[in-house]
Amino acid sequence: MLRRTLLTTTATMVLLGALAAPVLAQTTLRLVSKDLLTTNPDDVKEIDAIEAALKAAGTDVDIQIIDMPGAGYADALGVMLLSGDIPDIMYFQGGDQKMAEQGILEELNPWIEKSEYIKDALWPHNVDRLSNYPYLLYVYPPRAPQPVIRQDWLDKLGMEPPTTVEEYEALFQAIHDADLDGDGTPGNTLGLSGYGNTNELDSIFNQAFGVTGTWMKDGSGSWVNSRVTDAEKSKLAFYTNLASKGLFDKEYVTNTYDVKEDKFYTGKAGVIFGSSPEVIDIYSGKMRQAHPGEDITLTLLPVPSGPGGKGLAAVDVSKESRGWAISSISEHKDEAFKVLDFMASKQGQDIDRMGFEGEQYTKDASGAVTFTDQISTWYARFFNAANWTPPTPLLSPTAQAALDTVKADFTPDNAFVWPADYAADVDATEQVYRAWVAKFITGQADLAQWDEFVAEYNAAGGARMAEYAATVLDQ
Ligand SMILES: [Ca+2]
């Protein structure tokens, strides 16, 4: 009885509501992203806030999150898309090229041109990547690993941050020779550690040794991969020399990123690279945790000059390797793009970058923002707009300095997207290169064997790749 009454009342209210207000058409948008889940309250709260802000601005959307496993995300997304289930808004982390070839990804440049916010929020490399590949949008600064050191160690050594490659070696040598970790044994601290490969080092040393981009002209004016140039050889001679003197970590190949970090926090390495300003701040926090009671700050080391020049490594602008896409067959492309455009606005960035008042930050009577401890686990789900500034600094001065370097020092690379039938060559040459670099640095091979490496590289596909590159680069 009671139930029936309730139902009737509800039905009546719905009817009255429908009569009282004009019918607002709500659009359902389906969105899929990596690690954005209906089971994560912060994710749901952010999506709710986006819906509310868009509704206030006249766009009524119901954004439905599609849950996807974080592990194997690219594969899981690919399976769903190939089954014909294509969400309106999709985040890709691999696998997008095949979908673009299928014609299911919308060309974004016309949308961006008429956007209200995104066009002003792009980083320079975003513009270049979109012009080469218009299907993915990833509004974040380029990754440019930069080195940091404990300021108290620099002080103990009485040294200034190095500005040349020679001064870098001198700093690494001084770290090595001193007993900065205070275990009573000089000579057991590395100047520099790394992990996996030498990409991080290349970030500041490529240009210093004249490795200006992926493709360079040789003495005869032919395009060659920079991997097999004299500039690369002189850079590797620098790395090899550091390793042979105990200044660079010969275990870098087997180090994982946390092993690298651990050597830094425990004083077994004086300098490591942070992959982004945010990561540099994480290093600062972990360093302080490892040394409670000490007031340790990290200092950013500059991009050095060398015999070949100076600058951050050239940035690959062939395409975004990850990012947001819109379905070209969506019936709601306008609304889907409005969501992305909103995320580049000040209001959207305030939500995406700072979280929520009373949780990640507080506001006083004057409106001044103070971040709480919860900000340390908050992260942007969508964008890091180039034109957004937080009301209170989000980054430490050291991390901000790293971001300023990235902003001031952008060089586009001349790498391009390989056709599918070069995939095996690209993989094989990369393996040959990595293996030889490791052999040179650990001393298993001598740089006198350089020609042997070049021959193996070219045989593994390097020669065929260079022939193709010439047809692209000479256009
Ligand atoms: Ca020591």
Tab-separated table of C-alpha atoms and ligand atoms in Angstrom:
chain	number	residue	atom	x	y	z
A	1	MET	CA	0.000	0.000	0.000
A	2	LEU	CA	2.646	2.382	1.169
A	3	ARG	CA	4.825	1.450	-1.769
A	4	ARG	CA	2.056	2.114	-4.235
A	5	THR	CA	1.426	5.524	-2.673
A	6	LEU	CA	5.099	6.402	-2.912
A	7	LEU	CA	5.250	5.353	-6.529
A	8	THR	CA	2.229	7.417	-7.356
A	9	THR	CA	3.626	10.424	-5.558
A	10	THR	CA	6.943	10.074	-7.337
A	11	ALA	CA	5.230	9.713	-10.678
A	12	THR	CA	3.201	12.814	-9.997
A	13	MET	CA	6.269	14.798	-9.016
A	14	VAL	CA	8.060	13.736	-12.167
A	15	LEU	CA	5.084	14.839	-14.217
A	16	LEU	CA	4.836	18.143	-12.392
A	17	GLY	CA	8.568	18.665	-12.829
A	18	ALA	CA	8.298	17.985	-16.523
A	19	LEU	CA	5.450	20.449	-16.839
A	20	ALA	CA	7.078	23.128	-14.710
A	21	ALA	CA	10.455	23.322	-16.420
A	22	PRO	CA	11.363	23.377	-20.098
A	23	VAL	CA	12.803	20.057	-21.195
A	24	LEU	CA	16.596	20.224	-21.067
A	25	ALA	CA	18.130	17.733	-23.422
A	26	GLN	CA	20.865	15.914	-21.572
A	27	THR	CA	23.515	14.296	-23.699
A	28	THR	CA	25.149	11.103	-22.557
A	29	LEU	CA	28.861	10.959	-23.291
A	30	ARG	CA	30.884	7.827	-22.759
A	31	LEU	CA	34.474	8.366	-21.699
A	32	VAL	CA	37.318	5.889	-21.315
A	33	SER	CA	40.683	6.675	-19.767
A	34	LYS	CA	43.536	4.849	-18.115
A	35	ASP	CA	43.179	4.680	-14.322
A	36	LEU	CA	39.984	6.773	-14.387
A	37	LEU	CA	37.449	4.566	-12.650
A	38	THR	CA	33.950	4.560	-11.216
A	39	THR	CA	35.506	2.893	-8.152
A	40	ASN	CA	37.796	5.868	-7.446
A	41	PRO	CA	35.839	8.512	-5.485
A	42	ASP	CA	38.198	11.313	-6.584
A	43	ASP	CA	37.657	10.416	-10.253
A	44	VAL	CA	33.884	10.396	-9.822
A	45	LYS	CA	33.971	13.658	-7.898
A	46	GLU	CA	36.004	15.350	-10.621
A	47	ILE	CA	33.670	14.115	-13.371
A	48	ASP	CA	30.661	15.359	-11.345
A	49	ALA	CA	32.307	18.763	-10.959
A	50	ILE	CA	32.976	18.914	-14.718
A	51	GLU	CA	29.339	18.073	-15.468
A	52	ALA	CA	28.128	20.763	-13.041
A	53	ALA	CA	30.415	23.428	-14.498
A	54	LEU	CA	29.437	22.552	-18.074
A	55	LYS	CA	25.756	22.585	-17.147
A	56	ALA	CA	26.116	26.042	-15.598
A	57	ALA	CA	27.645	27.130	-18.905
A	58	GLY	CA	24.703	25.701	-20.864
A	59	THR	CA	25.944	22.242	-21.849
A	60	ASP	CA	24.103	19.456	-20.067
A	61	VAL	CA	26.093	16.253	-20.305
A	62	ASP	CA	26.083	13.021	-18.401
A	63	ILE	CA	29.644	11.715	-18.616
A	64	GLN	CA	29.700	7.968	-18.126
A	65	ILE	CA	33.061	6.531	-17.135
A	66	ILE	CA	33.899	3.206	-18.776
A	67	ASP	CA	36.057	1.135	-16.435
A	68	MET	CA	39.152	-0.409	-18.001
A	69	PRO	CA	41.995	-2.335	-16.399
A	70	GLY	CA	45.111	-0.183	-15.906
A	71	ALA	CA	47.407	-3.117	-16.729
A	72	GLY	CA	47.182	-3.956	-20.422
A	73	TYR	CA	45.082	-0.831	-20.994
A	74	ALA	CA	46.059	-0.306	-24.637
A	75	ASP	CA	45.167	-3.911	-25.524
A	76	ALA	CA	41.887	-3.860	-23.615
A	77	LEU	CA	40.887	-0.602	-25.282
A	78	GLY	CA	41.821	-1.993	-28.696
A	79	VAL	CA	39.656	-5.085	-28.167
A	80	MET	CA	36.686	-2.935	-27.179
A	81	LEU	CA	37.075	-0.594	-30.158
A	82	LEU	CA	37.496	-3.428	-32.653
A	83	SER	CA	34.286	-4.972	-31.327
A	84	GLY	CA	32.544	-1.827	-32.548
A	85	ASP	CA	32.040	-0.279	-29.112
A	86	ILE	CA	33.517	3.191	-29.570
A	87	PRO	CA	33.147	5.720	-26.728
A	88	ASP	CA	32.760	9.422	-27.496
A	89	ILE	CA	35.928	10.457	-25.633
A	90	MET	CA	38.940	8.138	-25.484
A	91	TYR	CA	42.358	8.326	-23.896
A	92	PHE	CA	45.022	6.352	-25.769
A	93	GLN	CA	48.332	5.131	-24.483
A	94	GLY	CA	49.370	3.210	-27.587
A	95	GLY	CA	47.290	1.546	-30.271
A	96	ASP	CA	45.862	4.809	-31.617
A	97	GLN	CA	47.515	4.690	-35.054
A	98	LYS	CA	45.616	1.572	-36.060
A	99	MET	CA	42.361	3.248	-34.992
A	100	ALA	CA	43.226	6.432	-36.891
A	101	GLU	CA	43.821	4.286	-39.985
A	102	GLN	CA	40.364	2.744	-39.458
A	103	GLY	CA	38.965	6.273	-39.632
A	104	ILE	CA	37.328	6.242	-36.224
A	105	LEU	CA	39.355	9.122	-34.731
A	106	GLU	CA	38.239	12.671	-35.375
A	107	GLU	CA	40.704	15.164	-36.888
A	108	LEU	CA	41.082	17.628	-34.052
A	109	ASN	CA	42.731	20.646	-35.696
A	110	PRO	CA	39.501	22.211	-37.047
A	111	TRP	CA	37.952	21.825	-33.590
A	112	ILE	CA	40.982	23.338	-31.895
A	113	GLU	CA	40.973	26.311	-34.281
A	114	LYS	CA	37.468	27.219	-33.219
A	115	SER	CA	37.978	26.202	-29.572
A	116	GLU	CA	37.472	28.700	-26.794
A	117	TYR	CA	40.326	27.530	-24.564
A	118	ILE	CA	42.477	24.733	-25.994
A	119	LYS	CA	44.085	26.844	-28.695
A	120	ASP	CA	45.628	29.071	-25.999
A	121	ALA	CA	46.572	26.179	-23.712
A	122	LEU	CA	48.817	24.231	-26.120
A	123	TRP	CA	52.561	23.872	-25.660
A	124	PRO	CA	54.708	24.543	-28.770
A	125	HIS	CA	55.416	20.829	-29.309
A	126	ASN	CA	51.652	20.086	-29.142
A	127	VAL	CA	51.113	22.383	-32.135
A	128	ASP	CA	53.841	20.610	-34.129
A	129	ARG	CA	52.597	17.141	-33.199
A	130	LEU	CA	48.996	17.996	-34.078
A	131	SER	CA	50.045	19.265	-37.475
A	132	ASN	CA	51.805	15.941	-38.123
A	133	TYR	CA	49.136	13.749	-36.560
A	134	PRO	CA	45.798	15.433	-35.792
A	135	TYR	CA	44.114	12.675	-33.772
A	136	LEU	CA	45.608	12.911	-30.276
A	137	LEU	CA	45.656	15.793	-27.842
A	138	TYR	CA	48.032	15.674	-24.873
A	139	VAL	CA	48.422	19.089	-23.299
A	140	TYR	CA	51.458	18.578	-21.087
A	141	PRO	CA	54.983	20.003	-21.169
A	142	PRO	CA	57.459	17.773	-23.018
A	143	ARG	CA	59.407	15.277	-20.934
A	144	ALA	CA	62.883	16.610	-20.394
A	145	PRO	CA	64.796	14.830	-17.610
A	146	GLN	CA	67.022	17.208	-15.639
A	147	PRO	CA	69.601	16.502	-12.926
A	148	VAL	CA	69.367	17.429	-9.250
A	149	ILE	CA	71.771	17.377	-6.295
A	150	ARG	CA	71.409	17.945	-2.566
A	151	GLN	CA	72.228	21.615	-1.929
A	152	ASP	CA	74.003	20.730	1.332
A	153	TRP	CA	76.347	18.460	-0.632
A	154	LEU	CA	77.171	21.245	-3.086
A	155	ASP	CA	77.845	23.481	-0.077
A	156	LYS	CA	80.109	20.878	1.556
A	157	LEU	CA	82.075	20.607	-1.680
A	158	GLY	CA	82.219	24.393	-1.976
A	159	MET	CA	81.213	24.112	-5.623
A	160	GLU	CA	78.842	26.007	-7.893
A	161	PRO	CA	76.419	24.178	-10.224
A	162	PRO	CA	78.361	23.023	-13.314
A	163	THR	CA	77.818	24.898	-16.567
A	164	THR	CA	80.069	22.896	-18.921
A	165	VAL	CA	80.580	19.175	-19.501
A	166	GLU	CA	84.063	19.508	-17.969
A	167	GLU	CA	82.573	21.074	-14.849
A	168	TYR	CA	80.053	18.223	-14.683
A	169	GLU	CA	82.903	15.725	-14.649
A	170	ALA	CA	84.685	17.786	-11.992
A	171	LEU	CA	81.550	17.786	-9.825
A	172	PHE	CA	81.071	14.009	-10.218
A	173	GLN	CA	84.748	13.498	-9.339
A	174	ALA	CA	84.456	15.698	-6.231
A	175	ILE	CA	81.350	13.801	-5.081
A	176	HIS	CA	83.178	10.515	-5.611
A	177	ASP	CA	86.353	11.576	-3.803
A	178	ALA	CA	84.645	13.041	-0.750
A	179	ASP	CA	82.813	11.089	1.920
A	180	LEU	CA	79.573	13.021	1.677
A	181	ASP	CA	77.438	10.109	2.880
A	182	GLY	CA	79.596	10.031	6.018
A	183	ASP	CA	80.072	6.252	6.182
A	184	GLY	CA	83.778	6.758	6.782
A	185	THR	CA	84.811	5.501	3.342
A	186	PRO	CA	85.674	8.001	0.603
A	187	GLY	CA	85.249	6.809	-2.981
A	188	ASN	CA	82.049	4.794	-2.522
A	189	THR	CA	79.576	7.384	-3.771
A	190	LEU	CA	78.832	7.641	-7.486
A	191	GLY	CA	78.699	11.069	-9.096
A	192	LEU	CA	75.683	10.050	-11.170
A	193	SER	CA	73.276	7.110	-11.319
A	194	GLY	CA	70.679	6.203	-13.901
A	195	TYR	CA	68.393	3.353	-14.876
A	196	GLY	CA	67.570	1.218	-17.897
A	197	ASN	CA	69.273	3.218	-20.620
A	198	THR	CA	71.030	6.536	-21.159
A	199	ASN	CA	67.967	8.529	-22.310
A	200	GLU	CA	67.988	10.665	-19.180
A	201	LEU	CA	71.608	11.681	-19.687
A	202	ASP	CA	70.987	12.389	-23.362
A	203	SER	CA	68.399	14.970	-22.303
A	204	ILE	CA	71.152	17.453	-21.382
A	205	PHE	CA	74.234	15.993	-23.065
A	206	ASN	CA	73.014	15.340	-26.643
A	207	GLN	CA	73.219	18.954	-27.783
A	208	ALA	CA	76.418	19.516	-25.788
A	209	PHE	CA	78.141	16.923	-27.968
A	210	GLY	CA	76.411	17.953	-31.200
A	211	VAL	CA	73.699	15.296	-31.350
A	212	THR	CA	71.185	17.814	-32.681
A	213	GLY	CA	68.348	15.466	-33.639
A	214	THR	CA	67.420	11.962	-34.747
A	215	TRP	CA	68.613	12.557	-38.308
A	216	MET	CA	71.833	14.381	-39.191
A	217	LYS	CA	73.774	14.977	-42.400
A	218	ASP	CA	77.091	13.197	-42.702
A	219	GLY	CA	80.232	14.621	-44.365
A	220	SER	CA	78.908	13.735	-47.817
A	221	GLY	CA	75.559	15.427	-47.203
A	222	SER	CA	73.591	12.206	-46.766
A	223	TRP	CA	71.043	11.725	-43.990
A	224	VAL	CA	72.222	9.322	-41.299
A	225	ASN	CA	70.763	8.334	-37.988
A	226	SER	CA	72.528	10.337	-35.260
A	227	ARG	CA	73.168	7.033	-33.464
A	228	VAL	CA	76.035	6.341	-35.885
A	229	THR	CA	77.589	9.846	-36.041
A	230	ASP	CA	80.877	11.149	-34.636
A	231	ALA	CA	78.845	13.420	-32.333
A	232	GLU	CA	77.207	10.354	-30.775
A	233	LYS	CA	80.591	8.677	-30.480
A	234	SER	CA	82.074	11.659	-28.606
A	235	LYS	CA	79.071	11.749	-26.264
A	236	LEU	CA	79.478	8.033	-25.529
A	237	ALA	CA	83.196	8.608	-24.952
A	238	PHE	CA	82.185	11.096	-22.242
A	239	TYR	CA	79.782	8.593	-20.618
A	240	THR	CA	82.341	5.796	-20.893
A	241	ASN	CA	85.054	7.929	-19.327
A	242	LEU	CA	82.768	8.795	-16.408
A	243	ALA	CA	81.921	5.132	-15.851
A	244	SER	CA	85.533	3.990	-16.055
A	245	LYS	CA	86.430	6.433	-13.257
A	246	GLY	CA	83.572	5.242	-11.044
A	247	LEU	CA	81.653	8.488	-11.576
A	248	PHE	CA	78.685	7.085	-13.543
A	249	ASP	CA	76.834	4.000	-12.373
A	250	LYS	CA	77.884	0.943	-14.433
A	251	GLU	CA	74.844	-0.867	-13.021
A	252	TYR	CA	72.481	1.547	-14.792
A	253	VAL	CA	71.249	-1.193	-17.173
A	254	THR	CA	69.920	-3.389	-14.362
A	255	ASN	CA	68.873	-0.519	-12.073
A	256	THR	CA	65.137	0.004	-11.905
A	257	TYR	CA	63.938	3.550	-11.271
A	258	ASP	CA	63.470	2.844	-7.578
A	259	VAL	CA	66.983	1.409	-7.262
A	260	LYS	CA	68.311	4.581	-8.892
A	261	GLU	CA	66.318	6.729	-6.471
A	262	ASP	CA	67.377	4.635	-3.489
A	263	LYS	CA	71.056	5.176	-4.313
A	264	PHE	CA	70.358	8.908	-4.249
A	265	TYR	CA	68.455	8.941	-0.947
A	266	THR	CA	71.027	6.711	0.775
A	267	GLY	CA	74.015	8.724	-0.420
A	268	LYS	CA	75.377	6.132	-2.869
A	269	ALA	CA	74.886	8.572	-5.769
A	270	GLY	CA	75.186	12.347	-5.715
A	271	VAL	CA	73.161	13.263	-8.794
A	272	ILE	CA	70.110	11.720	-10.483
A	273	PHE	CA	67.739	12.934	-13.154
A	274	GLY	CA	64.076	13.704	-12.524
A	275	SER	CA	61.842	13.109	-15.541
A	276	SER	CA	59.556	16.099	-14.844
A	277	PRO	CA	59.190	19.022	-12.424
A	278	GLU	CA	56.587	17.053	-10.482
A	279	VAL	CA	58.943	14.089	-10.152
A	280	ILE	CA	61.695	16.389	-8.882
A	281	ASP	CA	59.355	17.456	-6.084
A	282	ILE	CA	58.621	13.814	-5.293
A	283	TYR	CA	62.396	13.240	-4.985
A	284	SER	CA	62.585	16.185	-2.548
A	285	GLY	CA	59.825	14.702	-0.403
A	286	LYS	CA	61.380	11.232	-0.384
A	287	MET	CA	64.821	12.658	0.415
A	288	ARG	CA	63.409	14.483	3.440
A	289	GLN	CA	61.583	11.304	4.517
A	290	ALA	CA	64.851	9.372	4.326
A	291	HIS	CA	66.601	11.960	6.517
A	292	PRO	CA	64.150	13.053	9.201
A	293	GLY	CA	65.308	16.014	11.238
A	294	GLU	CA	67.563	17.336	8.462
A	295	ASP	CA	66.452	20.198	6.270
A	296	ILE	CA	67.583	18.963	2.852
A	297	THR	CA	66.682	20.839	-0.322
A	298	LEU	CA	67.483	19.788	-3.874
A	299	THR	CA	69.078	22.059	-6.437
A	300	LEU	CA	68.545	21.821	-10.168
A	301	LEU	CA	71.730	21.531	-12.205
A	302	PRO	CA	71.888	23.531	-15.440
A	303	VAL	CA	71.980	22.326	-19.031
A	304	PRO	CA	75.716	22.400	-19.812
A	305	SER	CA	77.573	23.660	-22.839
A	306	GLY	CA	79.981	21.309	-24.592
A	307	PRO	CA	82.061	20.999	-27.742
A	308	GLY	CA	78.898	20.622	-29.849
A	309	GLY	CA	76.680	23.292	-28.331
A	310	LYS	CA	74.126	23.504	-25.568
A	311	GLY	CA	70.448	22.785	-25.010
A	312	LEU	CA	67.860	20.219	-24.065
A	313	ALA	CA	67.587	17.268	-26.454
A	314	ALA	CA	65.371	17.827	-29.485
A	315	VAL	CA	61.747	16.852	-28.855
A	316	ASP	CA	60.085	14.258	-31.087
A	317	VAL	CA	57.139	16.048	-32.717
A	318	SER	CA	56.097	13.289	-35.126
A	319	LYS	CA	52.958	12.616	-33.070
A	320	GLU	CA	51.672	12.422	-29.515
A	321	SER	CA	52.497	8.998	-28.113
A	322	ARG	CA	49.462	9.226	-25.820
A	323	GLY	CA	46.499	11.496	-25.326
A	324	TRP	CA	42.830	12.250	-25.854
A	325	ALA	CA	40.811	11.472	-28.959
A	326	ILE	CA	37.214	11.953	-30.026
A	327	SER	CA	35.279	9.334	-31.954
A	328	SER	CA	34.672	10.447	-35.531
A	329	ILE	CA	31.435	8.458	-35.518
A	330	SER	CA	30.126	9.934	-32.257
A	331	GLU	CA	26.700	11.536	-32.532
A	332	HIS	CA	27.791	14.090	-29.938
A	333	LYS	CA	31.116	15.429	-31.198
A	334	ASP	CA	30.194	19.002	-30.230
A	335	GLU	CA	29.555	18.043	-26.627
A	336	ALA	CA	32.564	15.698	-26.486
A	337	PHE	CA	34.887	18.436	-27.673
A	338	LYS	CA	33.313	20.887	-25.215
A	339	VAL	CA	34.401	18.577	-22.384
A	340	LEU	CA	38.009	18.614	-23.578
A	341	ASP	CA	37.875	22.363	-24.245
A	342	PHE	CA	36.515	23.004	-20.755
A	343	MET	CA	39.415	21.060	-19.237
A	344	ALA	CA	41.799	23.604	-20.796
A	345	SER	CA	39.887	26.570	-19.310
A	346	LYS	CA	40.893	28.242	-16.055
A	347	GLN	CA	37.887	26.701	-14.298
A	348	GLY	CA	38.640	23.260	-15.702
A	349	GLN	CA	42.335	23.500	-14.816
A	350	ASP	CA	41.504	24.678	-11.302
A	351	ILE	CA	39.592	21.415	-10.779
A	352	ASP	CA	42.000	19.169	-12.658
A	353	ARG	CA	45.212	20.533	-11.128
A	354	MET	CA	44.166	21.529	-7.595
A	355	GLY	CA	41.353	19.185	-6.622
A	356	PHE	CA	38.714	20.435	-4.214
A	357	GLU	CA	38.389	23.124	-1.579
A	358	GLY	CA	38.347	21.625	1.902
A	359	GLU	CA	40.328	18.615	0.683
A	360	GLN	CA	43.360	19.401	-1.478
A	361	TYR	CA	43.325	23.109	-0.547
A	362	THR	CA	41.695	25.664	1.730
A	363	LYS	CA	40.746	29.257	1.057
A	364	ASP	CA	40.846	32.051	3.631
A	365	ALA	CA	38.490	35.032	3.790
A	366	SER	CA	40.564	36.938	1.239
A	367	GLY	CA	40.369	33.983	-1.163
A	368	ALA	CA	44.042	33.065	-0.772
A	369	VAL	CA	44.643	29.377	-1.486
A	370	THR	CA	46.688	27.129	0.799
A	371	PHE	CA	47.359	23.551	-0.298
A	372	THR	CA	46.880	20.726	2.199
A	373	ASP	CA	48.883	17.504	2.466
A	374	GLN	CA	46.279	15.841	0.253
A	375	ILE	CA	47.585	17.788	-2.751
A	376	SER	CA	50.621	15.453	-2.776
A	377	THR	CA	48.505	12.539	-4.018
A	378	TRP	CA	46.331	14.598	-6.371
A	379	TYR	CA	47.131	14.511	-10.077
A	380	ALA	CA	45.679	15.996	-13.255
A	381	ARG	CA	43.332	13.593	-15.059
A	382	PHE	CA	43.291	15.609	-18.281
A	383	PHE	CA	45.685	18.468	-19.020
A	384	ASN	CA	48.543	20.628	-17.861
A	385	ALA	CA	47.695	23.790	-19.791
A	386	ALA	CA	50.620	25.987	-20.783
A	387	ASN	CA	48.709	29.168	-19.911
A	388	TRP	CA	47.435	28.168	-16.449
A	389	THR	CA	49.092	29.401	-13.274
A	390	PRO	CA	48.086	28.202	-9.824
A	391	PRO	CA	46.919	30.840	-7.308
A	392	THR	CA	49.649	29.586	-4.958
A	393	PRO	CA	52.764	27.877	-6.341
A	394	LEU	CA	52.207	24.135	-6.775
A	395	LEU	CA	55.857	23.460	-7.505
A	396	SER	CA	58.881	24.083	-5.305
A	397	PRO	CA	61.336	26.712	-6.602
A	398	THR	CA	63.607	23.844	-7.782
A	399	ALA	CA	60.824	22.145	-9.759
A	400	GLN	CA	59.643	25.495	-11.094
A	401	ALA	CA	63.190	26.134	-12.332
A	402	ALA	CA	63.035	22.803	-14.184
A	403	LEU	CA	59.721	23.816	-15.793
A	404	ASP	CA	61.178	27.205	-16.732
A	405	THR	CA	64.057	25.428	-18.496
A	406	VAL	CA	61.592	23.278	-20.444
A	407	LYS	CA	59.614	26.382	-21.436
A	408	ALA	CA	62.696	28.323	-22.493
A	409	ASP	CA	64.461	25.575	-24.399
A	410	PHE	CA	62.367	23.766	-27.024
A	411	THR	CA	63.932	22.319	-30.162
A	412	PRO	CA	61.749	20.190	-32.449
A	413	ASP	CA	63.316	16.928	-33.608
A	414	ASN	CA	63.120	15.648	-37.196
A	415	ALA	CA	61.964	12.120	-36.306
A	416	PHE	CA	58.902	10.950	-38.228
A	417	VAL	CA	56.345	8.153	-37.911
A	418	TRP	CA	57.591	4.921	-39.502
A	419	PRO	CA	55.405	2.941	-41.896
A	420	ALA	CA	54.391	-0.398	-40.370
A	421	ASP	CA	56.813	-2.463	-42.473
A	422	TYR	CA	59.806	-0.734	-40.844
A	423	ALA	CA	58.760	-1.763	-37.320
A	424	ALA	CA	61.166	-4.723	-37.202
A	425	ASP	CA	64.098	-2.565	-38.363
A	426	VAL	CA	63.311	0.119	-35.793
A	427	ASP	CA	63.217	-2.471	-32.998
A	428	ALA	CA	66.335	-4.307	-34.132
A	429	THR	CA	68.499	-1.187	-34.544
A	430	GLU	CA	67.384	0.119	-31.159
A	431	GLN	CA	68.407	-3.176	-29.550
A	432	VAL	CA	71.789	-3.125	-31.280
A	433	TYR	CA	72.353	0.463	-30.129
A	434	ARG	CA	71.330	-0.177	-26.512
A	435	ALA	CA	73.438	-3.307	-26.287
A	436	TRP	CA	76.564	-1.584	-27.629
A	437	VAL	CA	76.095	1.489	-25.410
A	438	ALA	CA	75.925	-0.829	-22.395
A	439	LYS	CA	79.044	-2.694	-23.553
A	440	PHE	CA	80.967	0.568	-24.062
A	441	ILE	CA	79.952	2.000	-20.691
A	442	THR	CA	80.616	-1.155	-18.696
A	443	GLY	CA	83.942	-1.672	-20.455
A	444	GLN	CA	82.962	-4.943	-22.184
A	445	ALA	CA	83.652	-3.225	-25.493
A	446	ASP	CA	86.056	-0.461	-26.423
A	447	LEU	CA	85.148	2.605	-28.465
A	448	ALA	CA	87.901	1.456	-30.869
A	449	GLN	CA	85.230	-1.055	-31.971
A	450	TRP	CA	82.942	1.791	-33.098
A	451	ASP	CA	82.991	0.709	-36.775
A	452	GLU	CA	81.933	-2.780	-35.706
A	453	PHE	CA	78.910	-1.263	-33.947
A	454	VAL	CA	78.025	0.897	-36.973
A	455	ALA	CA	78.220	-2.105	-39.312
A	456	GLU	CA	75.970	-4.152	-37.047
A	457	TYR	CA	73.535	-1.233	-36.729
A	458	ASN	CA	73.307	-0.742	-40.466
A	459	ALA	CA	72.922	-4.474	-41.097
A	460	ALA	CA	70.115	-4.704	-38.524
A	461	GLY	CA	68.047	-2.250	-40.550
A	462	GLY	CA	69.869	1.050	-40.145
A	463	ALA	CA	70.859	1.267	-43.820
A	464	ARG	CA	67.325	0.566	-45.035
A	465	MET	CA	65.923	3.092	-42.546
A	466	ALA	CA	68.347	5.805	-43.684
A	467	GLU	CA	67.313	5.276	-47.327
A	468	TYR	CA	63.692	5.760	-46.381
A	469	ALA	CA	64.504	8.738	-44.135
A	470	ALA	CA	66.095	10.540	-47.063
A	471	THR	CA	62.850	10.279	-49.025
A	472	VAL	CA	60.968	11.858	-46.111
A	473	LEU	CA	63.472	14.502	-45.002
A	474	ASP	CA	64.381	15.759	-48.496
A	475	GLN	CA	60.738	16.478	-49.355
B	1	CA	CA	81.397	7.266	1.659
